[in-house]
Short mmCIF file of C-alpha atoms in Angstrom, two decimals:
data_model
loop_
_atom_site.label_atom_id
_atom_site.label_comp_id
_atom_site.label_asym_id
_atom_site.label_seq_id
_atom_site.Cartn_x
_atom_site.Cartn_y
_atom_site.Cartn_z
CA UNK A 1 -27.25 75.39 -91.23
CA UNK A 2 -29.76 73.21 -89.51
CA UNK A 3 -33.06 72.38 -91.37
CA UNK A 4 -36.04 74.07 -89.47
CA UNK A 5 -38.05 71.64 -87.20
CA UNK A 6 -41.69 71.35 -87.08
CA UNK A 7 -43.48 73.63 -84.45
CA UNK A 8 -45.97 71.86 -82.32
CA UNK A 9 -48.14 74.87 -81.08
CA UNK A 10 -51.15 75.55 -83.48
CA UNK A 11 -50.26 79.33 -83.55
CA UNK A 12 -46.63 78.60 -84.46
CA UNK A 13 -47.68 76.08 -87.17
CA UNK A 14 -50.10 78.72 -88.63
CA UNK A 15 -47.29 81.41 -88.41
CA UNK A 16 -45.06 79.18 -90.31
CA UNK A 17 -47.55 78.25 -92.90
CA UNK A 18 -48.34 81.93 -93.36
CA UNK A 19 -44.58 82.83 -94.08
CA UNK A 20 -44.44 79.86 -96.58
CA UNK A 21 -47.54 80.94 -98.35
CA UNK A 22 -46.34 84.58 -98.47
CA UNK A 23 -42.99 83.34 -99.76
CA UNK A 24 -44.80 81.44 -102.42
CA UNK A 25 -47.14 84.19 -103.31
CA UNK A 26 -50.31 82.38 -102.41
CA UNK A 27 -51.05 83.90 -99.09
CA UNK A 28 -54.21 85.66 -100.38
CA UNK A 29 -56.09 82.47 -100.91
CA UNK A 30 -55.80 81.48 -97.22
CA UNK A 31 -56.52 85.09 -95.99
CA UNK A 32 -59.58 85.22 -98.33
CA UNK A 33 -60.82 81.86 -96.72
CA UNK A 34 -60.37 83.36 -93.14
CA UNK A 35 -62.03 86.67 -94.16
CA UNK A 36 -65.25 84.73 -95.58
CA UNK A 37 -65.31 82.59 -92.67
CA UNK A 38 -64.98 85.44 -90.15
CA UNK A 39 -67.73 87.52 -92.06
CA UNK A 40 -70.18 84.68 -92.49
CA UNK A 41 -69.49 82.93 -89.19
CA UNK A 42 -72.77 83.65 -87.56
CA UNK A 43 -74.84 82.75 -90.61
CA UNK A 44 -73.18 79.40 -90.98
CA UNK A 45 -74.35 76.25 -89.35
CA UNK A 46 -72.10 75.55 -86.45
CA UNK A 47 -70.85 72.28 -87.91
CA UNK A 48 -69.93 73.89 -91.20
CA UNK A 49 -67.91 76.51 -89.12
CA UNK A 50 -66.22 73.67 -87.28
CA UNK A 51 -65.51 71.69 -90.50
CA UNK A 52 -63.99 74.95 -92.12
CA UNK A 53 -61.70 75.54 -89.15
CA UNK A 54 -60.54 72.13 -89.11
CA UNK A 55 -59.74 72.23 -92.73
CA UNK A 56 -57.69 75.54 -92.24
CA UNK A 57 -55.72 73.94 -89.43
CA UNK A 58 -55.20 70.77 -91.77
CA UNK A 59 -53.84 73.22 -94.53
CA UNK A 60 -51.73 75.12 -92.12
CA UNK A 61 -50.27 71.76 -90.78
CA UNK A 62 -49.67 70.47 -94.36
CA UNK A 63 -48.00 73.50 -95.58
CA UNK A 64 -45.68 73.58 -92.58
CA UNK A 65 -44.90 69.87 -92.62
CA UNK A 66 -44.02 70.07 -96.40
CA UNK A 67 -41.98 73.26 -95.96
CA UNK A 68 -39.98 71.58 -93.12
CA UNK A 69 -39.59 68.18 -95.34
CA UNK A 70 -38.36 70.35 -98.29
CA UNK A 71 -35.82 71.93 -96.07
CA UNK A 72 -34.42 68.59 -95.18
CA UNK A 73 -34.72 67.32 -98.71
CA UNK A 74 -34.15 70.24 -101.14
CA UNK A 75 -35.25 69.46 -104.82
CA UNK A 76 -37.38 66.62 -103.86
CA UNK A 77 -39.92 66.55 -106.57
CA UNK A 78 -42.60 64.64 -104.74
CA UNK A 79 -42.75 67.12 -101.70
CA UNK A 80 -42.67 70.13 -104.18
CA UNK A 81 -45.81 68.35 -105.98
CA UNK A 82 -47.51 67.88 -102.64
CA UNK A 83 -47.17 71.59 -101.62
CA UNK A 84 -48.50 72.80 -104.89
CA UNK A 85 -51.44 70.31 -104.46
CA UNK A 86 -52.00 71.53 -101.07
CA UNK A 87 -52.24 75.13 -102.47
CA UNK A 88 -54.50 74.00 -105.19
CA UNK A 89 -56.93 72.26 -102.74
CA UNK A 90 -56.96 75.45 -100.69
CA UNK A 91 -57.81 77.36 -103.66
CA UNK A 92 -60.54 74.90 -104.49
CA UNK A 93 -61.92 75.16 -101.15
CA UNK A 94 -62.12 79.04 -101.43
CA UNK A 95 -63.77 78.75 -104.70
CA UNK A 96 -66.64 76.35 -103.12
CA UNK A 97 -66.85 78.73 -100.15
CA UNK A 98 -67.37 81.82 -102.27
CA UNK A 99 -69.98 79.98 -104.20
CA UNK A 100 -71.95 78.53 -101.22
CA UNK A 101 -71.98 81.82 -99.25
CA UNK A 102 -72.59 83.98 -102.36
CA UNK A 103 -69.48 86.05 -101.91
CA UNK A 104 -68.22 85.41 -105.53
CA UNK A 105 -71.66 86.37 -106.97
CA UNK A 106 -71.66 89.55 -104.86
CA UNK A 107 -68.27 90.41 -106.26
CA UNK A 108 -69.35 90.32 -109.77
CA UNK A 109 -72.59 92.23 -109.24
#
């Protein structure tokens, strides 16, 4: 079986990243980031929206690239660490965005 290749189109990269996140049980973090961004888009400064969108694309690309690399080098501890670190940073961004937009405070009320 041939290892997967890295897709080039942004929507294919996002779809691959979504499948990997779902497999790893962390898809809810990314979905929450997208939901907050969509819900607050009009209230956020345009430069913040652009930065968040770029961050989301960067996370997608990192998850997809690491997945492809792991398929070629199964068991490579450094790649597994990088994937876990990517998930951690995505969760950290969610935490910050929830705090900044007030979504976390509203959920606790």
